[in-house]
Short mmCIF file of C-alpha atoms in Angstrom, two decimals:
data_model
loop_
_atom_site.label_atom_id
_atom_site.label_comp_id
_atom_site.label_asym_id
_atom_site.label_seq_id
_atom_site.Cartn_x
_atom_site.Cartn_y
_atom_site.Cartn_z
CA UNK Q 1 87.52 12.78 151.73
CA UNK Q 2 90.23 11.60 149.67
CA UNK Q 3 92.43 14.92 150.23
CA UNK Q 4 92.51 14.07 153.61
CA UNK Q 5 94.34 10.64 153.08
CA UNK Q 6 97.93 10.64 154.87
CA UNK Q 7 100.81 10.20 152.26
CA UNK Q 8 102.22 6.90 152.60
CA UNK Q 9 105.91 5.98 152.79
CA UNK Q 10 107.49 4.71 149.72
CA UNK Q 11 108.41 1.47 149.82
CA UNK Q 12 112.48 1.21 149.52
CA UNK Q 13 112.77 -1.74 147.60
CA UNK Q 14 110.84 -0.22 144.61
CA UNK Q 15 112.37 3.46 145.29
CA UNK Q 16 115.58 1.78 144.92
CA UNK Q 17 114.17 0.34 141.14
CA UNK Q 18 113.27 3.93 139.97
CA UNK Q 19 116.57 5.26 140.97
CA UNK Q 20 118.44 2.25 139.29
CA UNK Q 21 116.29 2.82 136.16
CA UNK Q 22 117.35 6.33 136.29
CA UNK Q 23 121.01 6.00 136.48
CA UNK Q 24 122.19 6.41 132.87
CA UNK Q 25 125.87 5.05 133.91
CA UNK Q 26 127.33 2.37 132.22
CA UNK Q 27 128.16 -1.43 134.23
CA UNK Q 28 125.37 -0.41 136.69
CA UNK Q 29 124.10 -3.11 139.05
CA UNK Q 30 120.64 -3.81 139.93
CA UNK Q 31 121.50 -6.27 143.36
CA UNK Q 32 117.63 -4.97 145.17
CA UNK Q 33 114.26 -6.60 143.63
CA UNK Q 34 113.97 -9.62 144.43
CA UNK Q 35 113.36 -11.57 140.98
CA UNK Q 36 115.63 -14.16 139.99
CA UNK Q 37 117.25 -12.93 136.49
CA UNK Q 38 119.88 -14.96 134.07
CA UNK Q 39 123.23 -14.01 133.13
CA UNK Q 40 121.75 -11.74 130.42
CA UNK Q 41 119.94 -9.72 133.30
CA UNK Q 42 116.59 -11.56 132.22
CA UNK Q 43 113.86 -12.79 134.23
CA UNK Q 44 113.14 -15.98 131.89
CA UNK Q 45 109.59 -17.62 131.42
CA UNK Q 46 111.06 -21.49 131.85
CA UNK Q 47 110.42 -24.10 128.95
CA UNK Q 48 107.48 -26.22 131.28
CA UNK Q 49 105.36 -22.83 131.75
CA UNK Q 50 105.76 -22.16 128.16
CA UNK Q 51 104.27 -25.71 127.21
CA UNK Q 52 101.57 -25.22 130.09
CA UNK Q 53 100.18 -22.55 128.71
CA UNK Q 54 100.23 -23.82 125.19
CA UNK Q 55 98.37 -26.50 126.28
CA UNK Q 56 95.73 -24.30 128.30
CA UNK Q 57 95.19 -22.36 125.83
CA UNK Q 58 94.98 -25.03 122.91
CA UNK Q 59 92.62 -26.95 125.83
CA UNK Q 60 90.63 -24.08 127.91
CA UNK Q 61 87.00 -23.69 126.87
CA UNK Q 62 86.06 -21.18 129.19
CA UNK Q 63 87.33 -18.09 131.02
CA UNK Q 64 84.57 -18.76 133.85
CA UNK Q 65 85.02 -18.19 137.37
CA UNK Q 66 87.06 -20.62 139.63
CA UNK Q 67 86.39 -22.76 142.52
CA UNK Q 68 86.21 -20.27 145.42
CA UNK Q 69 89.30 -21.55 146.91
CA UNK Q 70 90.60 -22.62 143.83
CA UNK Q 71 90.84 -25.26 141.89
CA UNK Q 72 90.99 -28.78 143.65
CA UNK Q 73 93.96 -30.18 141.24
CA UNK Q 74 96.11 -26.67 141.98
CA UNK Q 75 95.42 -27.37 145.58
CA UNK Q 76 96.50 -31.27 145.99
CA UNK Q 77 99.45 -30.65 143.57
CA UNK Q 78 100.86 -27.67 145.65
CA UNK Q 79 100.07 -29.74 149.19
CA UNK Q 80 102.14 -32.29 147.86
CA UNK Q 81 104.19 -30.34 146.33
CA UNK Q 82 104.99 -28.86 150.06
CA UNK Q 83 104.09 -31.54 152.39
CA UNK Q 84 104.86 -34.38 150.19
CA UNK Q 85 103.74 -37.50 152.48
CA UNK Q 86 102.23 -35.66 155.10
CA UNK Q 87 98.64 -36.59 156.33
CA UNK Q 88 96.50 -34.72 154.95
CA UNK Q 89 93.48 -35.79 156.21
CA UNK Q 90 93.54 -32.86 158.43
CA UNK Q 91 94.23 -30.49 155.72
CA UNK Q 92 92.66 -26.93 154.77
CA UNK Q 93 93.57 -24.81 151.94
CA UNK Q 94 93.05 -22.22 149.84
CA UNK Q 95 94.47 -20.66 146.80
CA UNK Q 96 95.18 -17.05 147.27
CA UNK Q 97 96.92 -14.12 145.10
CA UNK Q 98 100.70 -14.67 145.67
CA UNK Q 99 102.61 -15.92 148.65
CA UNK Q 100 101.67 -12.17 150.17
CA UNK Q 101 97.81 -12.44 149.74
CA UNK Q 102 98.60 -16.28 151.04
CA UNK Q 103 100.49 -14.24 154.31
CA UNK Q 104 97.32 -11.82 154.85
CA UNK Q 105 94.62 -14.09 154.68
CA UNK Q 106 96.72 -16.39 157.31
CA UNK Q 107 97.07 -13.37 159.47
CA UNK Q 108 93.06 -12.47 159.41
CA UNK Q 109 92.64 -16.19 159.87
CA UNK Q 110 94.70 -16.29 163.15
CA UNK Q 111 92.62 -12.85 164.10
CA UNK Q 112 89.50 -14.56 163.39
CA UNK Q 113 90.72 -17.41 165.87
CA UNK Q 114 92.52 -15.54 168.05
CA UNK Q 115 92.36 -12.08 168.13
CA UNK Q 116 94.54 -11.27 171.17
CA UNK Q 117 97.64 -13.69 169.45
CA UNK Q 118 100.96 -11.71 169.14
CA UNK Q 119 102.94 -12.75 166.10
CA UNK Q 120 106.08 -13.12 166.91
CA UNK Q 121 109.01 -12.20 163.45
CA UNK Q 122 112.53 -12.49 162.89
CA UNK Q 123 114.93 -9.96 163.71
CA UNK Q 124 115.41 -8.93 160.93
CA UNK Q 125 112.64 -10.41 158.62
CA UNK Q 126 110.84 -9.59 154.76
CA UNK Q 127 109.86 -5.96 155.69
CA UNK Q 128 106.47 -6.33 154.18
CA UNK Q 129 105.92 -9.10 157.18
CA UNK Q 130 106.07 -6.09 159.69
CA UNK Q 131 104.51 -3.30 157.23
CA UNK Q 132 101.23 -5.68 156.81
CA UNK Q 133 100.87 -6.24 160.88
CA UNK Q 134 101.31 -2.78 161.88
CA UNK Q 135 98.61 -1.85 158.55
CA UNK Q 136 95.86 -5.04 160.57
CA UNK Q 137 96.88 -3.49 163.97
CA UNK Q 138 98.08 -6.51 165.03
CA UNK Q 139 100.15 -7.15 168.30
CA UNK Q 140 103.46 -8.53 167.18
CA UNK Q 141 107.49 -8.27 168.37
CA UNK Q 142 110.88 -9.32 166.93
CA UNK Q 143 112.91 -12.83 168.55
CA UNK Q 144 116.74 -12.33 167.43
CA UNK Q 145 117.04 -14.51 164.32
CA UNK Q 146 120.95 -12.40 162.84
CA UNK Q 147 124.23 -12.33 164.29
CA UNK Q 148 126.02 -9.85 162.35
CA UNK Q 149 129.29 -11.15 163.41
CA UNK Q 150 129.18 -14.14 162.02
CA UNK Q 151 126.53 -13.62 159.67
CA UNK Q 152 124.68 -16.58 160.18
CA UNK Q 153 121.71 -17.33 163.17
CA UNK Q 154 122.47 -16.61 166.45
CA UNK Q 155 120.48 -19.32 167.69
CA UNK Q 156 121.06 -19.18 171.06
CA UNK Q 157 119.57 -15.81 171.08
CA UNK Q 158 116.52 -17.46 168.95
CA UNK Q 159 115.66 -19.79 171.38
CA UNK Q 160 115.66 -18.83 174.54
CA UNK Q 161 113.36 -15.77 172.59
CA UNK Q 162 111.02 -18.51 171.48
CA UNK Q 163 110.89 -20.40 174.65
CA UNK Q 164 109.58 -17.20 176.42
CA UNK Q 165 106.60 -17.31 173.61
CA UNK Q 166 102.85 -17.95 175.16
CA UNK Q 167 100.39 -20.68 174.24
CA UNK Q 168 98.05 -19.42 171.47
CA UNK Q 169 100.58 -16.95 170.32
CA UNK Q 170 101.65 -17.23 166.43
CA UNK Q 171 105.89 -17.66 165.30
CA UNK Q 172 106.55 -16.63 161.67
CA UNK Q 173 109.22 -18.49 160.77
CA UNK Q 174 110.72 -18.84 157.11
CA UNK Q 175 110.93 -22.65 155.69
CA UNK Q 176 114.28 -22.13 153.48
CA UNK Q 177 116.11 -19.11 152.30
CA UNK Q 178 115.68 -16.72 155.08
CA UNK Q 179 114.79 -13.13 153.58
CA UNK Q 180 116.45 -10.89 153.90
CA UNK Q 181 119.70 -12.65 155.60
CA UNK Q 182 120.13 -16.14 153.64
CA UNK Q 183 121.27 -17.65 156.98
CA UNK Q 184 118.83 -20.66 157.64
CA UNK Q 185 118.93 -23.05 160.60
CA UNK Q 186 120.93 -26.37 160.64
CA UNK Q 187 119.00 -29.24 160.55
CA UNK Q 188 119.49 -29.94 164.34
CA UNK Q 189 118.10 -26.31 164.88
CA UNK Q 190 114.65 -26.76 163.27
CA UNK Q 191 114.30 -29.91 165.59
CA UNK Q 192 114.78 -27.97 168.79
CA UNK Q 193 112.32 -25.27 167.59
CA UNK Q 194 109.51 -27.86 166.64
CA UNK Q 195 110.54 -28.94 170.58
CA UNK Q 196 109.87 -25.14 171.38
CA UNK Q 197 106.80 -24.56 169.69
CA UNK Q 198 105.70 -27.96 170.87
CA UNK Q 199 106.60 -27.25 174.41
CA UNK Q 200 105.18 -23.89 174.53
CA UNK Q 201 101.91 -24.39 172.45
CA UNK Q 202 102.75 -21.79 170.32
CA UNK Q 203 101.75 -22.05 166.70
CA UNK Q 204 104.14 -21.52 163.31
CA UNK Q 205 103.38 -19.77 160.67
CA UNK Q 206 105.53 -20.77 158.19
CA UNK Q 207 106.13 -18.41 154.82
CA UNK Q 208 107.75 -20.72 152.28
CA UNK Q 209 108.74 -18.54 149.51
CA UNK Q 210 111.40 -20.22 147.94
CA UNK Q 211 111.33 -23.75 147.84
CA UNK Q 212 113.65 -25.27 145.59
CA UNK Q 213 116.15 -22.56 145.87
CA UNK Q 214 118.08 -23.33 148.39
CA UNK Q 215 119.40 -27.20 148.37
CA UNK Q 216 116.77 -29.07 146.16
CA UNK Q 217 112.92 -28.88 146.33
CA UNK Q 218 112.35 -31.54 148.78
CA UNK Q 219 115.71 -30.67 150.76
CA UNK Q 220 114.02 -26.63 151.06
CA UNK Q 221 110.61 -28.21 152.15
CA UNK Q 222 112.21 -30.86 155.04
CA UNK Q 223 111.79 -28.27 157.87
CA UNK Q 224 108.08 -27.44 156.96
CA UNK Q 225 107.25 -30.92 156.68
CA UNK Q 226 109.14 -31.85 159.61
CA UNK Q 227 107.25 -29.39 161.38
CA UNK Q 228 103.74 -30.39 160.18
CA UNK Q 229 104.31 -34.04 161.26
CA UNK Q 230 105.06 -33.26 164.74
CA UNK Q 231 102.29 -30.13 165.72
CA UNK Q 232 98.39 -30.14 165.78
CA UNK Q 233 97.85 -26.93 164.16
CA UNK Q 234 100.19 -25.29 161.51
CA UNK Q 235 99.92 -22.79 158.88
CA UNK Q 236 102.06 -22.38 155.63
CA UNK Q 237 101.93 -19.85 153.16
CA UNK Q 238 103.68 -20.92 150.20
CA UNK Q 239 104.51 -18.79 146.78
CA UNK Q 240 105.10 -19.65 143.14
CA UNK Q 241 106.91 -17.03 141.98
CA UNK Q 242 110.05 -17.67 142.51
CA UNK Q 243 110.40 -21.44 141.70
CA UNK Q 244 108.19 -21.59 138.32
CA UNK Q 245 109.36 -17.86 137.89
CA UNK Q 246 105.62 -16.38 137.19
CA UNK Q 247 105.97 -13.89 139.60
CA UNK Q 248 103.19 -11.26 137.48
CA UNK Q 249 100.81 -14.54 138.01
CA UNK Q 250 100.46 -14.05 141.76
CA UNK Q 251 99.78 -17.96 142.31
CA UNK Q 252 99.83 -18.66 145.79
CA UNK Q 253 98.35 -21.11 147.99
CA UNK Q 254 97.34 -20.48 152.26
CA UNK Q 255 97.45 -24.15 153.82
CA UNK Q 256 96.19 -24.81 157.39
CA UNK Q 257 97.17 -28.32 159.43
CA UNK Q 258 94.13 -28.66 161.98
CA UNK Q 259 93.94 -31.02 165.12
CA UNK Q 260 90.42 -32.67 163.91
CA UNK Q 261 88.23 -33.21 160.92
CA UNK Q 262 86.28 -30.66 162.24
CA UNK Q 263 88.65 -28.38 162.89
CA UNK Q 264 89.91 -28.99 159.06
CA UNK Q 265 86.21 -28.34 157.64
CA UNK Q 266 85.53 -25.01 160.37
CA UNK Q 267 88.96 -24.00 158.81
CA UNK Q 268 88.42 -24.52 155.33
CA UNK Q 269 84.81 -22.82 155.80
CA UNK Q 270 86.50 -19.87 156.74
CA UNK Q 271 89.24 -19.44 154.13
CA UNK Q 272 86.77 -19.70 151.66
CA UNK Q 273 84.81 -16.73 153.94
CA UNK Q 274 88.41 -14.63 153.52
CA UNK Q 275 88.89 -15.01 149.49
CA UNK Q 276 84.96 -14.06 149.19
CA UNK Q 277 85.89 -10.78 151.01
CA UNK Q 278 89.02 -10.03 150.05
CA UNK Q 279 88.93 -10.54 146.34
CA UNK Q 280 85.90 -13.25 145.58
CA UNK Q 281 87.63 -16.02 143.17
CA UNK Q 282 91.43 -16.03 143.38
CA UNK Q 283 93.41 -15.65 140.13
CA UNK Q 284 93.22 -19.47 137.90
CA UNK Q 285 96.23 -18.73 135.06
CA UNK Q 286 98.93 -19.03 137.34
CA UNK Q 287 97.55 -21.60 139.32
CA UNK Q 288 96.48 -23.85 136.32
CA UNK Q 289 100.17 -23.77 135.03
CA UNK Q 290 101.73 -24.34 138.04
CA UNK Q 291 98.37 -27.81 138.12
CA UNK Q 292 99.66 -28.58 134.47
CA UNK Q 293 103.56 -29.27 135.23
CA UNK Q 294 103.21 -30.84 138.72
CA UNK Q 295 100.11 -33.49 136.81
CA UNK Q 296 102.49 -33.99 133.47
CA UNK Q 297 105.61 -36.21 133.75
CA UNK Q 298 107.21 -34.95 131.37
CA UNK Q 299 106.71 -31.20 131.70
CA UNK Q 300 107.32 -31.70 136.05
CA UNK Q 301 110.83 -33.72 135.28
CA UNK Q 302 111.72 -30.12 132.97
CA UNK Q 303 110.59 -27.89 135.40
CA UNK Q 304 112.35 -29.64 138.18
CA UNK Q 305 115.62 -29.51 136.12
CA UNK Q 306 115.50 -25.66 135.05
CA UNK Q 307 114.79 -24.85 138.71
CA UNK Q 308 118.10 -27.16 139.09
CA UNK Q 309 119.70 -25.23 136.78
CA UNK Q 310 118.51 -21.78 138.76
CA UNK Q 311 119.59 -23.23 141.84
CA UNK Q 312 122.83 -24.15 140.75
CA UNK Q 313 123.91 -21.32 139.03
CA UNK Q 314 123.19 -18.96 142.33
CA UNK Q 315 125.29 -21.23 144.57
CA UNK Q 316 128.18 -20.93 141.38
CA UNK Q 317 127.93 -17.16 141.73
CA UNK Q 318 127.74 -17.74 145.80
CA UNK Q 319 131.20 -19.64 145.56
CA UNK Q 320 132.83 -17.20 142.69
CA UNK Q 321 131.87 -13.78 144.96
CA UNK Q 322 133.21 -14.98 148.23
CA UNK Q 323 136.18 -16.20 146.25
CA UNK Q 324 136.68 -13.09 144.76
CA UNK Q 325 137.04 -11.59 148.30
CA UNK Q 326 138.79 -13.92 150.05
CA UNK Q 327 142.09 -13.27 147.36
CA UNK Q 328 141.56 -9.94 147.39
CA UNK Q 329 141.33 -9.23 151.22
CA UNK Q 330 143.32 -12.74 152.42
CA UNK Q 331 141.02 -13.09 154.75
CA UNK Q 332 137.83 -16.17 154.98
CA UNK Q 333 135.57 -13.04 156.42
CA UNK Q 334 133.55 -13.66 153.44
CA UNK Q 335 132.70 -16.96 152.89
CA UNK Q 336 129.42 -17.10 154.60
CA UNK Q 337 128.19 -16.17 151.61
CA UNK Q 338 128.31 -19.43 150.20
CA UNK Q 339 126.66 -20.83 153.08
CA UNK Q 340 123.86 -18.93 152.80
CA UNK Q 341 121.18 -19.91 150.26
CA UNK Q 342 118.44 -18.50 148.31
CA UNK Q 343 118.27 -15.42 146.24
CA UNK Q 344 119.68 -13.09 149.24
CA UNK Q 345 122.33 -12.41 151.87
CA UNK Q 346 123.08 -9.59 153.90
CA UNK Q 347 126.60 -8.43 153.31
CA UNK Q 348 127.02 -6.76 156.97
CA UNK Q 349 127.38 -2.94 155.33
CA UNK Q 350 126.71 -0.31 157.17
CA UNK Q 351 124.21 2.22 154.96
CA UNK Q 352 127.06 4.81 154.51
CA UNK Q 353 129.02 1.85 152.99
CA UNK Q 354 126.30 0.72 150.83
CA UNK Q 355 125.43 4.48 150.01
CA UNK Q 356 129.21 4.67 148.90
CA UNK Q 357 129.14 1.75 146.61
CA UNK Q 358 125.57 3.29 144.86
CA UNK Q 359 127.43 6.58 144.14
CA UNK Q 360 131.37 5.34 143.26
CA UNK Q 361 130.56 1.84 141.66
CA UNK Q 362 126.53 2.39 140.25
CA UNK Q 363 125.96 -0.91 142.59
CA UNK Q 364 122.20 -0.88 144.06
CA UNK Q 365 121.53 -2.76 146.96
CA UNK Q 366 119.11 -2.25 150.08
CA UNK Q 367 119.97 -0.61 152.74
CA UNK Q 368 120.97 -2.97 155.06
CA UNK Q 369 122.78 -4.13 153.02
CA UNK Q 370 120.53 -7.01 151.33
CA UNK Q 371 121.99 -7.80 147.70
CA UNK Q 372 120.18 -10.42 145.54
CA UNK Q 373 122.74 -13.07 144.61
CA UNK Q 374 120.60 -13.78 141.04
CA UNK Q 375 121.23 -9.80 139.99
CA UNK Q 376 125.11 -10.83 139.40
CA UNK Q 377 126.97 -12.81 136.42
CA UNK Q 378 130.33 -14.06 135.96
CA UNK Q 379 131.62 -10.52 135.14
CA UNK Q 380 129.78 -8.41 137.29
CA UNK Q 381 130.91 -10.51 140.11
CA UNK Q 382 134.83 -9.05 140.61
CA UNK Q 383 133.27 -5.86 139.88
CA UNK Q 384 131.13 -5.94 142.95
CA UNK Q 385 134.29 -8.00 145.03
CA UNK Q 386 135.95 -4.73 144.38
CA UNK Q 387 133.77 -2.44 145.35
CA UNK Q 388 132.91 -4.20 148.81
CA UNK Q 389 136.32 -3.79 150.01
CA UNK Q 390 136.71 -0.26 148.43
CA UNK Q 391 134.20 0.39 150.75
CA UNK Q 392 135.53 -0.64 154.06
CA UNK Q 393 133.20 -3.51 154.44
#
């Protein structure tokens, strides 16, 4: 049986890790996984999840099973944490493993309900969005979401994609810090796509990976909230890896908006279904860290300004890259790159360019020419300035 399993593609993102590790060049860049590291190339655990999990472990008395959904303080602290002062009266959750495990069970909930929906993704969008529908067989096609002109939305192109979209049918949409582009919508935008999705009866699925990222934790979470307010039936998938940076944790948490009470207890009757047969109990460290800071004062205020801290020092290397290569090229081509936000922007390379700045300048990117913002420092910055226009870009 087993030796007639298919071999499976790699995936490029961690392809493009072993061949970084096994570059033995000096200077080399790492600008591909997408983990947000310091200016000493470290991925730090921050000073609240450090005194979280001194106090769990100086508190815990048991290593028991969780709540099948998890536990009911992780649950309201992350739905606030999210919605803030949405109602939540018509609210359904569950705690999953990660913000992925958070994106399958949605998608198995939406077959459940609706197996003939078609998904509809960005153009382009995270890669494991499209690798996980085609794995579930389900029905789903691209709306335009880049301009690679400008490098920001092409929103014209967006809507009149998402106005074509049928009742019943599912829009993935990211809250903040589009992956893999960095170009979000303006304010104004996410207004007239709530009007779509309103209009149209379509419902959003929204993956919220990075709040707190982008311009502040309830500025990143305005559009999903925004969003919630104004439609029946919603679904957000939010991680915590990124903002409490415990990314080997997998806390996640699946959320569902429903039209009725009883559509909120059918709902939350069958995410609790999912986690039984998908994994049984979802994972509690993570989770009770992430419940520990957003319940203490003091350790949510430190938390909130590290992530501050981690915020502002991507938009600093943001401003310092594309002013790096607007002296060098005396030209503004550049400077959408500190208008986008997030970890990640998408430079506009063609793969032979980024191919030539992996074998002249040791700098590893994706592809298509995704970089991670957090993989630079104040030196490493020029070095990469250079390189871009060395290659044509």
């Amino acid at each position: 049986m087993l030796g007639n399993l298919k071999p499976q593609a790699p995936d490029k993102i961690l392809a493009l890790m072993g061949e970084f590790r096994a570059d033995t060049r000096q200077g080399k860049i790492d600008l591909g996984v997408g983990v947000y590291k310091d200016p000493n190339g470290l991925t730090p655990v921050m000073r609240a999840v450090k005194a979280a999990e001194k106090q769990i472990w100086e508190s815990q008395d048991s290593k028991s099973y969780t709540a099948l959904v998890g536990e009911a303080e992780y649950r309201d602290a992350m739905a606030d944490l999210v919605l803030g002062g949405t109602d939540k009266a018509r609210l359904a959750s569950a705690a999953s493993v990660g913000g992925t495990g958070a994106i399958r069970n949605a998608l198995e909930l939406i077959r459940m309900g609706n197996p003939d929906a078609v998904i509809h993704v960005s153009d382009p969008t995270w890669p494991n969005h499209i690798s996980i529908l085609e794995f579930m067989g389900m029905r789903y096609e691209t709306y335009p979401y880049f301009d690679n002109d400008t490098r920001g939305v092409d929103f014209e192109a967006m809507k009149a994609a998402l106005s074509r979209v049928k009742a019943g049918d599912v829009v993935l949409l990211h809250g903040c810090c589009h992956n893999p582009t960095g170009a979000n919508p303006l304010a104004d935008q996410w207004a007239e796509i709530a009007d779509m999705l309103e209009k149209t009866g379509a419902i959003p699925l929204i993956d919220l990976a990075y709040q707190g990222f982008g311009d502040g934790l309830d500025a990143d979470a305005e559009p999903t909230r925004m969003i919630a307010q104004r439609l029946p039936e919603v679904l957000i998938a939010a991680s915590c890896s990124k903002n409490f940076g415990i990314y080997r944790e997998r806390a996640g948490i699946l959320i569902a908006l429903t039209e009725s009470e009883k559509s909120r207890d059918l709902t939350q009757g069958a995410l609790a279904f999912l986690n039984r047969q998908t994994f049984s109990f979802p994972p509690d460290h993570g989770a009770r860290i992430v419940s520990t800071i957003l319940r203490d004062e003091a350790l949510r205020a430190d938390w909130k300004a590290e992530l501050e801290e981690v915020r502002r020092t991507m938009l600093g290397l943001r401003d310092q890259l594309a002013g790096e290569l607007r002296d060098l090229t005396g030209s503004d081509r550049f400077d959408f790159l500190s208008r986008h936000r997030g970890m990640f922007s998408r430079l506009g390379a063609s793969p032979e360019q980024v191919a030539k700045m992996k074998e002249e300048a040791a700098i590893y990117m994706v592809g298509d020419s995704r970089l991670n913002i957090a993989g630079l420092n104040r030196e490493s910055v020029p070095v990469l300035a250079r390189a871009i226009v060395e290659a044509g870009v």
